[in-house]
Structure formats: structure tokens, C-alpha cells
Amino acid sequence: MNGYLYDLQGVTKEYEGRRVLNIAELQVRRGEILGLVGPSGAGKSTLLRLLNFLEEPTEGQVCFMQGTFGAGHPIPLSLLRKVTTVFQHPVLLNRTVWNNVAYGLRLRERSWPWAKGGIRRCVDEALQQVGLGHLPEQRARTLSGGEAQRVALARAMALEPEVLLLDEPTANLDPYNVTLIEGIVRDLNCEQGTTIILVTHNVFQARRLAHRVGLLLDGFLVELGDVESFFQSPSDPRTQAFVKGEMVY
Amino acid sequence: MREEIISAIIQGLWQALYLIWSGDSALREIVLLTFRVSGTALLFSSLVGIPLGAILGLSRFHGRRLMISLLYTGMGFPPVVVGLFVYLMLSRSGPLGQLGYAWVPELFTPSAMIVAQTIISFPLVAGFTMAAVMGVDPFLRRQLRALGANPRQAAITILSEARIGVVVSIIAGFGSIISEVGAVMLVGGNIEGQTRVLTTAVVLETRKGNFDLAIALGIILLILSFVVNLAVLFLQGRTFNE
């Protein structure tokens, strides 16, 4: 593992015979924010689903926290619960905001009985952090898009995951919510040391938040490097074109 | 003739009110048996139908399409055909009846009526539950898994999200058996004090020409059905107001 949280070697994913992802090598360091940019259909979301073990790779294996998982080697639930994803379109339960945020913690109640008394505290704290402390009793289905995304973020934060995967978390949100969510992500990484993998179309957002950035094109990881080198001296011409905003897709 | 019908309806209304108000013992017995038979059948069909509907809605396996086709066929079963099937199975020379086991219900008993009504309501409960579960946001399962739900926890949460549909499935199951007459008449025999329920009593009184009493019983059946459905909706609380 060489000290990496994730280590992917020769990972591919196919749907109905069509290869959508082909990662020769990818390592994720503990405590970093890794930005993954690329056009639609590049395989970014597919990669996130593999990293959250929601799907199995067609070939290759995903090494995560000293374990190796892949087809026929499912991840144990205890390890799966160290990772969570906030999707672009948050799916909230038809419950109150508070109960949505408490959901993941309640799932773990049986395995962590001592956490029972802490659920209220965790949920209240998470709601305060995302600026929704005043809406705990509101029905989730009545929230605006920005509020719903913040509830989804609070729900993930309350779990205190080792890895937080963000799939276009600010797409279609107004600048106020974008700034708010970016601030929360930054705080989460700095204060709690959460490893964050951020998938975004927005190269500016990747530049603002990430320590390292990777470009995915047609399922291939074209380039991966520190944020400075990625944006200022990219080695691959496709990356150069992408960061300049020239059409490469 | 028109005056006679109107008169019978008015008489029936009065008699229904009188029977309810006076607490008629024969009526009470019929109502209690109706609830016992239909309630037990609904309980059995819900216990099996809701999990089966959830499995069919959430899983993909070989034979699923065939099972769904059978379920849809079952949803349209004429009660009298179900009654005939149960009658033949439970009759002394039938495949189950000749076994003579204690767990095989005898014909012309409430237990036989429960079996028939369970068969009638079960496909409706399972089918509507399946449709409700399939109507839940398809991305919810992925989200629940990402939040750390195991398959059982995810299934329970999805059923909870589909709760309005699940309640509708129970109401549909209840509606199909509280109002059916063919099956209970065949396997129960409409024996006074033993297997007479509201629907069979309505048939009997109509045949005897006691239209006012038949209408009264019909009105009581409608009231009971309305009260039960109202109670189920009330138990659901504000879910229906969302």
C-alpha cells in the first residue's frame, strides 16, 4: 500500500461490453483533497462509485486501508462505512431534516451502541456547520436545491468518514451555496483530516480546493499532479488544452 | 315498482341505524366474524405479500418475470374461482382434505374462509407493494448503500419511503376480501352462527326478499369498510398530507 489510503492498479469498468473506465494506476494519499476533472462521460462518477464500493470493477482490484477488494472480494460493511458519497443530486428521505442527517448514525447504532447518546450532538453539530441549525424540523422535500445539498453534506459529515467522495457537489447551485459548501469542505479537510475526493467539471473549483488534481478523459487518467504543476505546467497537451478552457471534448 | 325500491332503501337506512343503535346480537356476531375472517386473511397476506413485493421490486433474479406475471394474474382472480379451488383442495376427497392433518382446515369453517380470502388478497398486497417499491427514486438504494446501509436496512428504508403505496396495498387487499362473496359462500356455506358474514348475509336476505334488511346489512358493510380505511389513513398520520 506504500502508505496510501487507496491504491488502484489496472482497474477497468465495463457496462454491456463498453469500457468506460481504464485506470492504469491511481493512489490517494491520506488527508488530501484530490480533485478529478474532466468532461461529461469521462468516467469520473464511475470512478467514485468504485471508490465507494457501490460497484465492482470489471478487472483489477481496489486496495483500501490495507485490504484488497474487487470482483468476488466484497468489502466488509465495517470498512465500507469509512467511506461515503455526496452525489450531485442529493436523494433525501421523506423525513425531517434532522432525521435525514441522523439516518446514517442510526444505521450504526447497533454496532456502536455507545454512540446512541451522541447522535443528537453529532446531528446538531453537523446542521450548525452547514448553516441549517434553524431548520431541523423542516420536511426535507420542501428544501431548495442548495439547502438539500447542504443536508446531504451534513448527513455525510455526521458520520465522520475517513473518506468523503463528492460528486459535483455544487453543480447547479448559486454562488452563495457554492462558497458555503467549498468552505465546509476545506474546514472538514483541515480540521478533521478527512480525505476528500472531489469530482467536478469546474477547473476553478478544483484549483481552489484540491491539493492534487487529475484529468480524466474517455475513462483514462491522462494526468495527475500537484495543483500548481497541473495548472501551471501540465505535461500532457490535452491537460494544457483543458486548463486553458479549450475544447477537448 | 320504483316507489317500492325507494321505500326499501329508506326502510333499509332506518333498519341499519336501528340495528347499530340496538346492538343486535345476531348482527354483532356476523360483524365480528366478518372482521375475524377478513382481518386474519389480511394479516397473513400482508405478512407474506409485503416482503415478497419488496423482494420482487428490489431484486433481479431468474424467474422474476414469471413470478410477476403470476402475481398480476392473481390480482385478477375471480373470488368464486378461488373459492372453487379451495373447495376442491379441502373437500374430503381433495388433495389436502384427504390427508386428514390437523393443520388442514375443514370446509364450512372460518379457517377455510380465511384460506380462500388470503389467496384472494395476497396477490394484491404483494403486487401493489412491488409497484410502490419500484416507484421509489432508483438512486435511493445507491445513496443508502453509500451511507452504510446493509441490504436489509436498505430494504426497510425503501419500504418506509414507499409507505403510502404499502398502505394502499393493504387497503386494496382489505377491500378485495371484505366485499367478496363468492369464495366465502362456497367454502363457508353461509351457516348461521358459524360462517355467516356480512356479504353472505346480504345475499341470503336478498334471496328471501328482505330487501330492507339486505340494504341495512349492505350499509353496515360500507360503514365498517369506511371506518377501517379511515383508521388506516389516520394511523399514517401526516404522511398523506405531504
mmCIF file of C-alpha atoms in Angstrom, chain A residues 27-247:
data_model
loop_
_atom_site.group_PDB
_atom_site.id
_atom_site.type_symbol
_atom_site.label_atom_id
_atom_site.label_comp_id
_atom_site.label_asym_id
_atom_site.label_seq_id
_atom_site.Cartn_x
_atom_site.Cartn_y
_atom_site.Cartn_z
ATOM 1 C CA GLN A 27 -3.056 6.369 -5.456
ATOM 2 C CA VAL A 28 -4.893 8.550 -2.985
ATOM 3 C CA ARG A 29 -2.986 9.918 -0.012
ATOM 4 C CA ARG A 30 -4.482 10.063 3.444
ATOM 5 C CA GLY A 31 -5.703 13.548 4.369
ATOM 6 C CA GLU A 32 -5.525 15.106 0.890
ATOM 7 C CA ILE A 33 -8.148 16.695 -1.304
ATOM 8 C CA LEU A 34 -7.902 15.066 -4.691
ATOM 9 C CA GLY A 35 -9.710 16.843 -7.489
ATOM 10 C CA LEU A 36 -10.839 14.870 -10.520
ATOM 11 C CA VAL A 37 -11.781 16.977 -13.502
ATOM 12 C CA GLY A 38 -12.906 16.095 -16.957
ATOM 13 C CA PRO A 39 -15.819 16.427 -19.340
ATOM 14 C CA SER A 40 -19.105 14.587 -19.032
ATOM 15 C CA GLY A 41 -18.786 10.892 -19.766
ATOM 16 C CA ALA A 42 -15.093 10.801 -18.866
ATOM 17 C CA GLY A 43 -15.700 8.212 -16.147
ATOM 18 C CA LYS A 44 -15.413 10.475 -13.093
ATOM 19 C CA SER A 45 -18.626 9.354 -11.420
ATOM 20 C CA THR A 46 -17.924 5.717 -12.299
ATOM 21 C CA LEU A 47 -14.564 6.028 -10.569
ATOM 22 C CA LEU A 48 -16.252 7.485 -7.479
ATOM 23 C CA ARG A 49 -18.702 4.577 -7.376
ATOM 24 C CA LEU A 50 -15.777 2.163 -7.463
ATOM 25 C CA LEU A 51 -14.026 4.095 -4.700
ATOM 26 C CA ASN A 52 -17.197 3.900 -2.566
ATOM 27 C CA PHE A 53 -17.504 0.181 -3.427
ATOM 28 C CA LEU A 54 -21.003 0.743 -4.798
ATOM 29 C CA GLU A 55 -19.913 -1.187 -7.881
ATOM 30 C CA GLU A 56 -17.204 -3.740 -8.526
ATOM 31 C CA PRO A 57 -14.505 -3.233 -11.156
ATOM 32 C CA THR A 58 -14.617 -5.454 -14.226
ATOM 33 C CA GLU A 59 -10.870 -6.020 -13.938
ATOM 34 C CA GLY A 60 -8.316 -5.147 -11.297
ATOM 35 C CA GLN A 61 -8.720 -4.526 -7.617
ATOM 36 C CA VAL A 62 -9.072 -1.570 -5.325
ATOM 37 C CA CYS A 63 -6.736 -1.576 -2.316
ATOM 38 C CA PHE A 64 -8.232 0.372 0.553
ATOM 39 C CA MET A 65 -6.868 0.626 4.102
ATOM 40 C CA GLN A 66 -4.711 -2.492 3.883
ATOM 41 C CA GLY A 67 -7.470 -4.548 2.226
ATOM 42 C CA THR A 68 -7.847 -5.569 -1.398
ATOM 43 C CA PHE A 69 -11.327 -5.648 -2.888
ATOM 44 C CA GLY A 70 -12.728 -6.340 -6.311
ATOM 45 C CA ALA A 71 -14.925 -8.761 -8.211
ATOM 46 C CA GLY A 72 -15.618 -11.675 -5.891
ATOM 47 C CA HIS A 73 -13.972 -9.895 -2.964
ATOM 48 C CA PRO A 74 -16.657 -7.649 -1.466
ATOM 49 C CA ILE A 75 -15.652 -5.105 1.124
ATOM 50 C CA PRO A 76 -16.820 -5.775 4.701
ATOM 51 C CA LEU A 77 -19.529 -3.424 5.940
ATOM 52 C CA SER A 78 -17.330 -2.061 8.735
ATOM 53 C CA LEU A 79 -14.782 -0.845 6.167
ATOM 54 C CA LEU A 80 -17.418 0.322 3.685
ATOM 55 C CA ARG A 81 -18.760 2.610 6.406
ATOM 56 C CA LYS A 82 -15.485 4.537 6.464
ATOM 57 C CA VAL A 83 -16.378 5.989 3.046
ATOM 58 C CA THR A 84 -19.413 7.966 1.982
ATOM 59 C CA THR A 85 -20.520 9.928 -1.057
ATOM 60 C CA VAL A 86 -22.411 13.153 -1.570
ATOM 61 C CA PHE A 87 -23.969 12.905 -5.005
ATOM 62 C CA GLN A 88 -24.724 15.694 -7.432
ATOM 63 C CA HIS A 89 -28.455 15.204 -6.933
ATOM 64 C CA PRO A 90 -28.988 14.543 -3.237
ATOM 65 C CA VAL A 91 -31.587 11.882 -2.526
ATOM 66 C CA LEU A 92 -33.176 12.811 0.773
ATOM 67 C CA LEU A 93 -35.580 10.651 2.705
ATOM 68 C CA ASN A 94 -39.167 11.774 3.136
ATOM 69 C CA ARG A 95 -38.465 12.789 6.726
ATOM 70 C CA THR A 96 -37.402 15.883 8.585
ATOM 71 C CA VAL A 97 -34.010 17.464 8.007
ATOM 72 C CA TRP A 98 -32.860 16.236 11.435
ATOM 73 C CA ASN A 99 -33.913 12.650 10.747
ATOM 74 C CA ASN A 100 -32.174 12.702 7.382
ATOM 75 C CA VAL A 101 -28.904 13.709 8.984
ATOM 76 C CA ALA A 102 -29.367 11.148 11.771
ATOM 77 C CA TYR A 103 -30.084 8.308 9.313
ATOM 78 C CA GLY A 104 -26.525 7.065 8.790
ATOM 79 C CA LEU A 105 -25.759 7.270 12.501
ATOM 80 C CA ARG A 106 -28.837 5.210 13.342
ATOM 81 C CA LEU A 107 -27.669 2.523 10.921
ATOM 82 C CA ARG A 108 -24.527 2.226 13.028
ATOM 83 C CA GLU A 109 -26.348 2.305 16.377
ATOM 84 C CA ARG A 110 -26.270 -1.453 16.813
ATOM 85 C CA SER A 111 -22.584 -1.791 16.084
ATOM 86 C CA TRP A 112 -21.719 1.322 18.105
ATOM 87 C CA PRO A 113 -24.228 1.249 20.977
ATOM 88 C CA TRP A 114 -22.213 3.813 22.912
ATOM 89 C CA ALA A 115 -22.860 6.284 20.123
ATOM 90 C CA LYS A 116 -26.590 6.399 20.885
ATOM 91 C CA GLY A 117 -26.382 9.386 23.203
ATOM 92 C CA GLY A 118 -24.055 11.115 20.799
ATOM 93 C CA ILE A 119 -26.419 11.073 17.825
ATOM 94 C CA ARG A 120 -28.221 14.238 18.898
ATOM 95 C CA ARG A 121 -24.944 16.046 19.432
ATOM 96 C CA CYS A 122 -23.460 14.874 16.102
ATOM 97 C CA VAL A 123 -26.566 15.800 14.126
ATOM 98 C CA ASP A 124 -26.945 19.204 15.772
ATOM 99 C CA GLU A 125 -23.275 19.985 15.175
ATOM 100 C CA ALA A 126 -23.415 18.910 11.537
ATOM 101 C CA LEU A 127 -26.511 21.028 10.921
ATOM 102 C CA GLN A 128 -24.850 24.032 12.538
ATOM 103 C CA GLN A 129 -21.765 23.543 10.366
ATOM 104 C CA VAL A 130 -23.778 23.663 7.154
ATOM 105 C CA GLY A 131 -25.837 26.604 8.384
ATOM 106 C CA LEU A 132 -29.110 24.717 8.755
ATOM 107 C CA GLY A 133 -29.317 24.630 12.530
ATOM 108 C CA HIS A 134 -32.583 26.553 12.347
ATOM 109 C CA LEU A 135 -34.355 24.007 10.125
ATOM 110 C CA PRO A 136 -34.182 20.660 11.956
ATOM 111 C CA GLU A 137 -37.938 20.008 11.866
ATOM 112 C CA GLN A 138 -38.499 21.057 8.252
ATOM 113 C CA ARG A 139 -39.519 18.292 5.858
ATOM 114 C CA ALA A 140 -36.566 17.553 3.582
ATOM 115 C CA ARG A 141 -38.727 17.548 0.455
ATOM 116 C CA THR A 142 -39.603 21.216 0.975
ATOM 117 C CA LEU A 143 -35.990 22.426 0.843
ATOM 118 C CA SER A 144 -34.373 24.355 -2.001
ATOM 119 C CA GLY A 145 -31.643 22.714 -4.082
ATOM 120 C CA GLY A 146 -28.864 24.422 -2.132
ATOM 121 C CA GLU A 147 -30.374 23.520 1.221
ATOM 122 C CA ALA A 148 -30.913 19.928 0.137
ATOM 123 C CA GLN A 149 -27.272 19.658 -0.918
ATOM 124 C CA ARG A 150 -26.199 21.064 2.463
ATOM 125 C CA VAL A 151 -28.381 18.484 4.238
ATOM 126 C CA ALA A 152 -26.693 15.770 2.171
ATOM 127 C CA LEU A 153 -23.325 17.178 3.178
ATOM 128 C CA ALA A 154 -24.347 17.349 6.851
ATOM 129 C CA ARG A 155 -25.569 13.741 6.640
ATOM 130 C CA ALA A 156 -22.173 12.676 5.359
ATOM 131 C CA MET A 157 -20.238 14.841 7.831
ATOM 132 C CA ALA A 158 -22.165 13.477 10.810
ATOM 133 C CA LEU A 159 -20.692 10.062 10.026
ATOM 134 C CA GLU A 160 -17.162 11.442 10.403
ATOM 135 C CA PRO A 161 -15.964 9.329 7.460
ATOM 136 C CA GLU A 162 -12.356 8.559 6.716
ATOM 137 C CA VAL A 163 -13.028 9.389 3.059
ATOM 138 C CA LEU A 164 -15.629 11.770 1.677
ATOM 139 C CA LEU A 165 -16.414 11.464 -2.017
ATOM 140 C CA LEU A 166 -18.052 14.483 -3.595
ATOM 141 C CA ASP A 167 -19.677 14.052 -6.991
ATOM 142 C CA GLU A 168 -20.238 17.508 -8.476
ATOM 143 C CA PRO A 169 -21.499 18.803 -5.123
ATOM 144 C CA THR A 170 -22.033 22.368 -6.285
ATOM 145 C CA ALA A 171 -23.339 21.828 -9.814
ATOM 146 C CA ASN A 172 -26.447 23.948 -10.421
ATOM 147 C CA LEU A 173 -26.077 25.839 -7.146
ATOM 148 C CA ASP A 174 -25.970 29.605 -6.710
ATOM 149 C CA PRO A 175 -22.679 31.359 -5.809
ATOM 150 C CA TYR A 176 -23.701 31.722 -2.139
ATOM 151 C CA ASN A 177 -24.191 27.961 -1.722
ATOM 152 C CA VAL A 178 -21.059 27.203 -3.730
ATOM 153 C CA THR A 179 -18.947 29.376 -1.417
ATOM 154 C CA LEU A 180 -20.597 27.881 1.653
ATOM 155 C CA ILE A 181 -20.031 24.289 0.557
ATOM 156 C CA GLU A 182 -16.452 24.941 -0.516
ATOM 157 C CA GLY A 183 -15.765 26.446 2.927
ATOM 158 C CA ILE A 184 -17.240 23.402 4.649
ATOM 159 C CA VAL A 185 -15.155 21.042 2.506
ATOM 160 C CA ARG A 186 -11.984 22.985 3.270
ATOM 161 C CA ASP A 187 -12.736 23.001 7.028
ATOM 162 C CA LEU A 188 -13.519 19.318 7.031
ATOM 163 C CA ASN A 189 -10.181 18.527 5.461
ATOM 164 C CA CYS A 190 -8.140 20.934 7.588
ATOM 165 C CA GLU A 191 -9.786 20.354 10.961
ATOM 166 C CA GLN A 192 -10.738 16.683 10.843
ATOM 167 C CA GLY A 193 -8.195 15.452 8.334
ATOM 168 C CA THR A 194 -10.873 13.867 6.176
ATOM 169 C CA THR A 195 -9.584 12.617 2.846
ATOM 170 C CA ILE A 196 -11.739 14.155 0.147
ATOM 171 C CA ILE A 197 -12.067 13.174 -3.483
ATOM 172 C CA LEU A 198 -13.852 15.855 -5.426
ATOM 173 C CA VAL A 199 -15.266 15.259 -8.872
ATOM 174 C CA THR A 200 -16.061 18.459 -10.703
ATOM 175 C CA HIS A 201 -16.452 19.976 -14.132
ATOM 176 C CA ASN A 202 -15.255 23.220 -12.685
ATOM 177 C CA VAL A 203 -11.470 23.545 -13.029
ATOM 178 C CA PHE A 204 -11.529 26.727 -10.948
ATOM 179 C CA GLN A 205 -13.161 24.885 -8.083
ATOM 180 C CA ALA A 206 -10.581 22.102 -8.338
ATOM 181 C CA ARG A 207 -7.853 24.735 -8.249
ATOM 182 C CA ARG A 208 -9.385 26.437 -5.184
ATOM 183 C CA LEU A 209 -9.877 23.256 -3.154
ATOM 184 C CA ALA A 210 -7.619 20.423 -4.233
ATOM 185 C CA HIS A 211 -4.064 19.559 -3.257
ATOM 186 C CA ARG A 212 -3.694 17.333 -6.307
ATOM 187 C CA VAL A 213 -5.722 17.275 -9.489
ATOM 188 C CA GLY A 214 -6.254 14.568 -12.076
ATOM 189 C CA LEU A 215 -7.740 14.813 -15.550
ATOM 190 C CA LEU A 216 -9.954 12.014 -16.806
ATOM 191 C CA LEU A 217 -10.679 11.677 -20.493
ATOM 192 C CA ASP A 218 -12.609 8.812 -22.060
ATOM 193 C CA GLY A 219 -12.039 6.695 -18.969
ATOM 194 C CA PHE A 220 -8.274 7.243 -18.871
ATOM 195 C CA LEU A 221 -6.422 9.190 -16.203
ATOM 196 C CA VAL A 222 -4.492 11.470 -18.535
ATOM 197 C CA GLU A 223 -2.535 13.378 -15.937
ATOM 198 C CA LEU A 224 -2.311 13.620 -12.162
ATOM 199 C CA GLY A 225 -0.208 16.094 -10.267
ATOM 200 C CA ASP A 226 0.027 18.758 -7.596
ATOM 201 C CA VAL A 227 -2.387 21.587 -8.121
ATOM 202 C CA GLU A 228 0.358 24.065 -9.048
ATOM 203 C CA SER A 229 2.076 21.866 -11.611
ATOM 204 C CA PHE A 230 -1.257 20.647 -13.001
ATOM 205 C CA PHE A 231 -2.441 24.157 -13.786
ATOM 206 C CA GLN A 232 0.853 25.942 -14.483
ATOM 207 C CA SER A 233 2.995 23.348 -16.220
ATOM 208 C CA PRO A 234 0.866 20.414 -17.350
ATOM 209 C CA SER A 235 2.866 17.811 -19.194
ATOM 210 C CA ASP A 236 0.105 16.396 -21.381
ATOM 211 C CA PRO A 237 -1.156 18.574 -24.260
ATOM 212 C CA ARG A 238 -4.739 17.511 -23.532
ATOM 213 C CA THR A 239 -4.372 18.810 -19.970
ATOM 214 C CA GLN A 240 -2.900 22.047 -21.306
ATOM 215 C CA ALA A 241 -5.925 22.449 -23.557
ATOM 216 C CA PHE A 242 -8.338 21.581 -20.769
ATOM 217 C CA VAL A 243 -6.952 24.018 -18.199
ATOM 218 C CA LYS A 244 -6.871 26.765 -20.833
ATOM 219 C CA GLY A 245 -10.551 26.156 -21.368
ATOM 220 C CA GLU A 246 -10.058 24.984 -24.937
ATOM 221 C CA MET A 247 -12.469 22.346 -26.102
#
